[in-house]
């Protein structure tokens, strides 16, 4: 329902009656919308069919005459002076070395996932030589050769000793810890 000022509504009510005014005022916006839509649609199709109006190209009013290119006079070669020898520079003689200087190899330290004293296990669970403490990173348990589950445990990490495993916050994998 459209809101109409009181003076307009009173004037219409006197001519058309109350219910006719409501019916006319409710549909005013819809028929205007439909009319503008169809007029826009018709105009769009008309312009697309005929094509957009184009401006006529301007014809030049002045004619510019271009002179034919003249041949350039032949050029003469100028001889180039030979390079002068550069003055000798002071060069420091380098003593030839008979022996190569020995290079020091820096040992590569394996990645220690839980600090010094820990190492990743290989693909088959193998660890560094001499390291006997196995660790499971999913359970955070470590196993020593004294444990019953040591043989069947596949290591994910190896520790140098029990103390290193404890410092990495791993707990013993056995029920009772033998100290």
PDB file of C-alpha atoms in Angstrom:
ATOM      1  CA  UNK A   1       0.000   0.000   0.000  1.00  0.00           C
ATOM      2  CA  UNK A   2       1.423   3.376  -0.963  1.00  0.00           C
ATOM      3  CA  UNK A   3       1.431   6.283   1.486  1.00  0.00           C
ATOM      4  CA  UNK A   4      -0.315   9.317   0.021  1.00  0.00           C
ATOM      5  CA  UNK A   5      -0.485  12.781   1.668  1.00  0.00           C
ATOM      6  CA  UNK A   6      -3.855  13.581   3.214  1.00  0.00           C
ATOM      7  CA  UNK A   7      -4.738  16.395   0.791  1.00  0.00           C
ATOM      8  CA  UNK A   8      -4.147  14.208  -2.268  1.00  0.00           C
ATOM      9  CA  UNK A   9      -6.044  11.282  -0.823  1.00  0.00           C
ATOM     10  CA  UNK A  10      -9.006  13.499   0.096  1.00  0.00           C
ATOM     11  CA  UNK A  11      -9.167  14.925  -3.406  1.00  0.00           C
ATOM     12  CA  UNK A  12      -9.063  11.494  -5.008  1.00  0.00           C
ATOM     13  CA  UNK A  13     -11.556  10.085  -2.558  1.00  0.00           C
ATOM     14  CA  UNK A  14     -14.066  12.697  -3.531  1.00  0.00           C
ATOM     15  CA  UNK A  15     -13.774  11.745  -7.214  1.00  0.00           C
ATOM     16  CA  UNK A  16     -13.166   7.982  -7.203  1.00  0.00           C
ATOM     17  CA  UNK A  17     -14.225   6.667  -3.834  1.00  0.00           C
ATOM     18  CA  UNK A  18     -12.115   5.035  -1.095  1.00  0.00           C
ATOM     19  CA  UNK A  19     -11.665   1.499  -2.479  1.00  0.00           C
ATOM     20  CA  UNK A  20     -10.844   2.708  -5.981  1.00  0.00           C
ATOM     21  CA  UNK A  21      -8.064   4.931  -4.643  1.00  0.00           C
ATOM     22  CA  UNK A  22      -6.402   2.019  -2.843  1.00  0.00           C
ATOM     23  CA  UNK A  23      -6.500  -0.169  -5.952  1.00  0.00           C
ATOM     24  CA  UNK A  24      -5.055   2.554  -8.182  1.00  0.00           C
ATOM     25  CA  UNK A  25      -2.324   3.552  -5.708  1.00  0.00           C
ATOM     26  CA  UNK A  26      -1.178  -0.034  -5.086  1.00  0.00           C
ATOM     27  CA  UNK A  27      -0.418  -0.760  -8.736  1.00  0.00           C
ATOM     28  CA  UNK A  28       1.075   2.573  -9.828  1.00  0.00           C
ATOM     29  CA  UNK A  29       4.663   1.443  -9.219  1.00  0.00           C
ATOM     30  CA  UNK A  30       4.285  -1.859 -11.053  1.00  0.00           C
ATOM     31  CA  UNK A  31       2.939  -0.501 -14.306  1.00  0.00           C
ATOM     32  CA  UNK A  32       5.608   2.243 -14.344  1.00  0.00           C
ATOM     33  CA  UNK A  33       8.280  -0.372 -13.820  1.00  0.00           C
ATOM     34  CA  UNK A  34       6.887  -2.581 -16.596  1.00  0.00           C
ATOM     35  CA  UNK A  35       6.575   0.380 -18.971  1.00  0.00           C
ATOM     36  CA  UNK A  36      10.165   1.517 -18.416  1.00  0.00           C
ATOM     37  CA  UNK A  37      11.467  -2.049 -18.781  1.00  0.00           C
ATOM     38  CA  UNK A  38       9.766  -2.625 -22.128  1.00  0.00           C
ATOM     39  CA  UNK A  39      10.747   0.806 -23.466  1.00  0.00           C
ATOM     40  CA  UNK A  40      14.389   0.121 -22.531  1.00  0.00           C
ATOM     41  CA  UNK A  41      14.212  -3.326 -24.125  1.00  0.00           C
ATOM     42  CA  UNK A  42      12.758  -1.940 -27.351  1.00  0.00           C
ATOM     43  CA  UNK A  43      15.375   0.818 -27.500  1.00  0.00           C
ATOM     44  CA  UNK A  44      18.195  -1.684 -26.937  1.00  0.00           C
ATOM     45  CA  UNK A  45      17.026  -3.973 -29.724  1.00  0.00           C
ATOM     46  CA  UNK A  46      16.531  -1.047 -32.095  1.00  0.00           C
ATOM     47  CA  UNK A  47      20.075   0.196 -31.499  1.00  0.00           C
ATOM     48  CA  UNK A  48      21.558  -3.279 -31.833  1.00  0.00           C
ATOM     49  CA  UNK A  49      19.808  -3.887 -35.150  1.00  0.00           C
ATOM     50  CA  UNK A  50      20.661  -0.559 -36.700  1.00  0.00           C
ATOM     51  CA  UNK A  51      24.034  -0.213 -35.044  1.00  0.00           C
ATOM     52  CA  UNK A  52      25.269   2.641 -32.958  1.00  0.00           C
ATOM     53  CA  UNK A  53      25.385   5.962 -34.759  1.00  0.00           C
ATOM     54  CA  UNK A  54      28.901   6.765 -35.855  1.00  0.00           C
ATOM     55  CA  UNK A  55      30.400  10.133 -36.640  1.00  0.00           C
ATOM     56  CA  UNK A  56      31.446  10.699 -40.224  1.00  0.00           C
ATOM     57  CA  UNK A  57      35.191  10.737 -40.691  1.00  0.00           C
ATOM     58  CA  UNK A  58      36.567  14.192 -41.217  1.00  0.00           C
ATOM     59  CA  UNK A  59      38.134  14.896 -44.575  1.00  0.00           C
ATOM     60  CA  UNK A  60      41.442  16.741 -44.469  1.00  0.00           C
ATOM     61  CA  UNK A  61      41.131  20.304 -45.677  1.00  0.00           C
ATOM     62  CA  UNK A  62      44.827  20.947 -46.230  1.00  0.00           C
ATOM     63  CA  UNK A  63      47.053  18.839 -48.345  1.00  0.00           C
ATOM     64  CA  UNK A  64      50.618  18.341 -47.148  1.00  0.00           C
ATOM     65  CA  UNK A  65      53.098  17.715 -49.896  1.00  0.00           C
ATOM     66  CA  UNK A  66      56.014  15.526 -48.931  1.00  0.00           C
ATOM     67  CA  UNK A  67      59.236  16.128 -50.848  1.00  0.00           C
ATOM     68  CA  UNK A  68      60.945  13.044 -52.244  1.00  0.00           C
ATOM     69  CA  UNK A  69      63.919  11.884 -50.227  1.00  0.00           C
ATOM     70  CA  UNK A  70      67.250  13.115 -51.522  1.00  0.00           C
ATOM     71  CA  UNK A  71      70.208  10.855 -51.623  1.00  0.00           C
ATOM     72  CA  UNK A  72      72.770  11.598 -48.965  1.00  0.00           C
ATOM     73  CA  UNK A  73      76.299  12.389 -50.094  1.00  0.00           C
ATOM     74  CA  UNK A  74      78.710   9.492 -49.752  1.00  0.00           C
ATOM     75  CA  UNK A  75      80.615   9.374 -46.511  1.00  0.00           C
ATOM     76  CA  UNK A  76      84.342   9.056 -46.194  1.00  0.00           C
ATOM     77  CA  UNK A  77      86.070   6.678 -43.859  1.00  0.00           C
ATOM     78  CA  UNK A  78      88.143   8.244 -41.162  1.00  0.00           C
ATOM     79  CA  UNK A  79      91.159   6.172 -40.237  1.00  0.00           C
ATOM     80  CA  UNK A  80      91.350   5.139 -36.606  1.00  0.00           C
ATOM     81  CA  UNK A  81      94.635   5.571 -34.810  1.00  0.00           C
ATOM     82  CA  UNK A  82      96.157   2.343 -33.528  1.00  0.00           C
ATOM     83  CA  UNK A  83      95.816   1.705 -29.825  1.00  0.00           C
ATOM     84  CA  UNK A  84      98.642   2.855 -27.697  1.00  0.00           C
ATOM     85  CA  UNK A  85     100.191   0.395 -25.349  1.00  0.00           C
ATOM     86  CA  UNK A  86      98.958   0.871 -21.826  1.00  0.00           C
ATOM     87  CA  UNK A  87     101.544   1.758 -19.261  1.00  0.00           C
ATOM     88  CA  UNK A  88     102.563  -1.244 -17.209  1.00  0.00           C
ATOM     89  CA  UNK A  89     100.735  -1.606 -13.935  1.00  0.00           C
ATOM     90  CA  UNK A  90     102.254  -2.751 -10.739  1.00  0.00           C
ATOM     91  CA  UNK A  91     101.481  -6.412 -10.391  1.00  0.00           C
ATOM     92  CA  UNK A  92     102.132  -8.325  -7.234  1.00  0.00           C
ATOM     93  CA  UNK A  93     103.680 -11.668  -8.041  1.00  0.00           C
ATOM     94  CA  UNK A  94     101.901 -14.644  -6.555  1.00  0.00           C
ATOM     95  CA  UNK A  95     104.105 -17.419  -5.372  1.00  0.00           C
ATOM     96  CA  UNK A  96     103.064 -20.676  -6.989  1.00  0.00           C
ATOM     97  CA  UNK A  97     101.946 -23.238  -4.435  1.00  0.00           C
ATOM     98  CA  UNK A  98     103.093 -26.758  -4.925  1.00  0.00           C
ATOM     99  CA  UNK A  99     100.687 -28.233  -2.403  1.00  0.00           C
ATOM    100  CA  UNK A 100      97.069 -27.463  -1.934  1.00  0.00           C
ATOM    101  CA  UNK A 101      96.182 -26.127   1.441  1.00  0.00           C
ATOM    102  CA  UNK A 102      94.378 -28.831   3.372  1.00  0.00           C
ATOM    103  CA  UNK A 103      90.676 -28.263   3.745  1.00  0.00           C
ATOM    104  CA  UNK A 104      89.073 -29.045   7.006  1.00  0.00           C
ATOM    105  CA  UNK A 105      85.965 -31.130   6.719  1.00  0.00           C
ATOM    106  CA  UNK A 106      83.285 -30.134   9.138  1.00  0.00           C
ATOM    107  CA  UNK A 107      81.335 -33.186  10.195  1.00  0.00           C
ATOM    108  CA  UNK A 108      77.637 -32.948   9.505  1.00  0.00           C
ATOM    109  CA  UNK A 109      75.555 -33.336  12.580  1.00  0.00           C
ATOM    110  CA  UNK A 110      72.432 -35.426  12.078  1.00  0.00           C
ATOM    111  CA  UNK A 111      69.140 -33.725  12.775  1.00  0.00           C
ATOM    112  CA  UNK A 112      68.324 -34.014  16.480  1.00  0.00           C
ATOM    113  CA  UNK A 113      64.519 -33.843  16.717  1.00  0.00           C
ATOM    114  CA  UNK A 114      64.496 -33.803  20.544  1.00  0.00           C
ATOM    115  CA  UNK A 115      67.746 -31.969  21.228  1.00  0.00           C
ATOM    116  CA  UNK A 116      71.319 -33.179  21.522  1.00  0.00           C
ATOM    117  CA  UNK A 117      71.558 -36.937  22.004  1.00  0.00           C
ATOM    118  CA  UNK A 118      68.546 -37.789  19.831  1.00  0.00           C
ATOM    119  CA  UNK A 119      68.408 -38.893  16.204  1.00  0.00           C
ATOM    120  CA  UNK A 120      65.744 -39.838  13.719  1.00  0.00           C
ATOM    121  CA  UNK A 121      65.309 -43.492  12.966  1.00  0.00           C
ATOM    122  CA  UNK A 122      65.958 -44.733   9.450  1.00  0.00           C
ATOM    123  CA  UNK A 123      63.192 -46.048   7.185  1.00  0.00           C
ATOM    124  CA  UNK A 124      63.624 -49.524   8.659  1.00  0.00           C
ATOM    125  CA  UNK A 125      63.812 -48.199  12.237  1.00  0.00           C
ATOM    126  CA  UNK A 126      67.610 -48.468  12.449  1.00  0.00           C
ATOM    127  CA  UNK A 127      69.539 -45.934  14.482  1.00  0.00           C
ATOM    128  CA  UNK A 128      73.110 -44.734  14.985  1.00  0.00           C
ATOM    129  CA  UNK A 129      75.710 -47.274  16.050  1.00  0.00           C
ATOM    130  CA  UNK A 130      75.956 -47.591  19.827  1.00  0.00           C
ATOM    131  CA  UNK A 131      72.643 -45.903  20.599  1.00  0.00           C
ATOM    132  CA  UNK A 132      70.436 -48.421  22.365  1.00  0.00           C
ATOM    133  CA  UNK A 133      67.396 -46.472  23.586  1.00  0.00           C
ATOM    134  CA  UNK A 134      64.417 -46.600  21.185  1.00  0.00           C
ATOM    135  CA  UNK A 135      61.690 -44.000  21.281  1.00  0.00           C
ATOM    136  CA  UNK A 136      58.167 -43.727  19.909  1.00  0.00           C
ATOM    137  CA  UNK A 137      57.216 -40.115  19.173  1.00  0.00           C
ATOM    138  CA  UNK A 138      53.489 -40.935  18.949  1.00  0.00           C
ATOM    139  CA  UNK A 139      53.315 -42.278  22.517  1.00  0.00           C
ATOM    140  CA  UNK A 140      56.354 -40.400  23.912  1.00  0.00           C
ATOM    141  CA  UNK A 141      57.667 -43.675  25.421  1.00  0.00           C
ATOM    142  CA  UNK A 142      61.238 -44.923  25.313  1.00  0.00           C
ATOM    143  CA  UNK A 143      62.446 -48.515  25.525  1.00  0.00           C
ATOM    144  CA  UNK A 144      65.781 -49.882  26.710  1.00  0.00           C
ATOM    145  CA  UNK A 145      67.220 -53.329  25.892  1.00  0.00           C
ATOM    146  CA  UNK A 146      66.007 -54.483  29.355  1.00  0.00           C
ATOM    147  CA  UNK A 147      62.344 -53.991  28.390  1.00  0.00           C
ATOM    148  CA  UNK A 148      60.278 -56.938  27.182  1.00  0.00           C
ATOM    149  CA  UNK A 149      58.782 -54.838  24.331  1.00  0.00           C
ATOM    150  CA  UNK A 150      62.196 -53.659  23.076  1.00  0.00           C
ATOM    151  CA  UNK A 151      62.527 -56.197  20.235  1.00  0.00           C
ATOM    152  CA  UNK A 152      59.017 -55.744  18.816  1.00  0.00           C
ATOM    153  CA  UNK A 153      59.090 -51.934  19.079  1.00  0.00           C
ATOM    154  CA  UNK A 154      59.834 -50.095  15.848  1.00  0.00           C
ATOM    155  CA  UNK A 155      61.817 -46.986  16.717  1.00  0.00           C
ATOM    156  CA  UNK A 156      60.815 -43.582  15.435  1.00  0.00           C
ATOM    157  CA  UNK A 157      63.614 -41.822  17.307  1.00  0.00           C
ATOM    158  CA  UNK A 158      66.827 -43.009  18.965  1.00  0.00           C
ATOM    159  CA  UNK A 159      68.425 -41.672  22.141  1.00  0.00           C
ATOM    160  CA  UNK A 160      72.026 -41.910  23.298  1.00  0.00           C
ATOM    161  CA  UNK A 161      70.939 -42.904  26.836  1.00  0.00           C
ATOM    162  CA  UNK A 162      67.946 -42.904  29.188  1.00  0.00           C
ATOM    163  CA  UNK A 163      68.812 -39.504  30.622  1.00  0.00           C
ATOM    164  CA  UNK A 164      68.611 -37.917  27.164  1.00  0.00           C
ATOM    165  CA  UNK A 165      65.196 -39.516  26.607  1.00  0.00           C
ATOM    166  CA  UNK A 166      63.945 -38.183  29.949  1.00  0.00           C
ATOM    167  CA  UNK A 167      65.194 -34.678  29.107  1.00  0.00           C
ATOM    168  CA  UNK A 168      63.096 -34.886  25.913  1.00  0.00           C
ATOM    169  CA  UNK A 169      60.039 -35.584  28.143  1.00  0.00           C
ATOM    170  CA  UNK A 170      59.770 -39.228  27.141  1.00  0.00           C
ATOM    171  CA  UNK A 171      58.593 -41.708  29.773  1.00  0.00           C
ATOM    172  CA  UNK A 172      59.653 -45.322  30.194  1.00  0.00           C
ATOM    173  CA  UNK A 173      57.571 -47.743  28.123  1.00  0.00           C
ATOM    174  CA  UNK A 174      57.498 -50.400  30.832  1.00  0.00           C
ATOM    175  CA  UNK A 175      54.965 -50.562  33.629  1.00  0.00           C
ATOM    176  CA  UNK A 176      57.480 -50.299  36.447  1.00  0.00           C
ATOM    177  CA  UNK A 177      60.650 -48.316  35.987  1.00  0.00           C
ATOM    178  CA  UNK A 178      63.813 -50.149  37.090  1.00  0.00           C
ATOM    179  CA  UNK A 179      66.272 -47.660  38.455  1.00  0.00           C
TER     180      UNK A 179
END
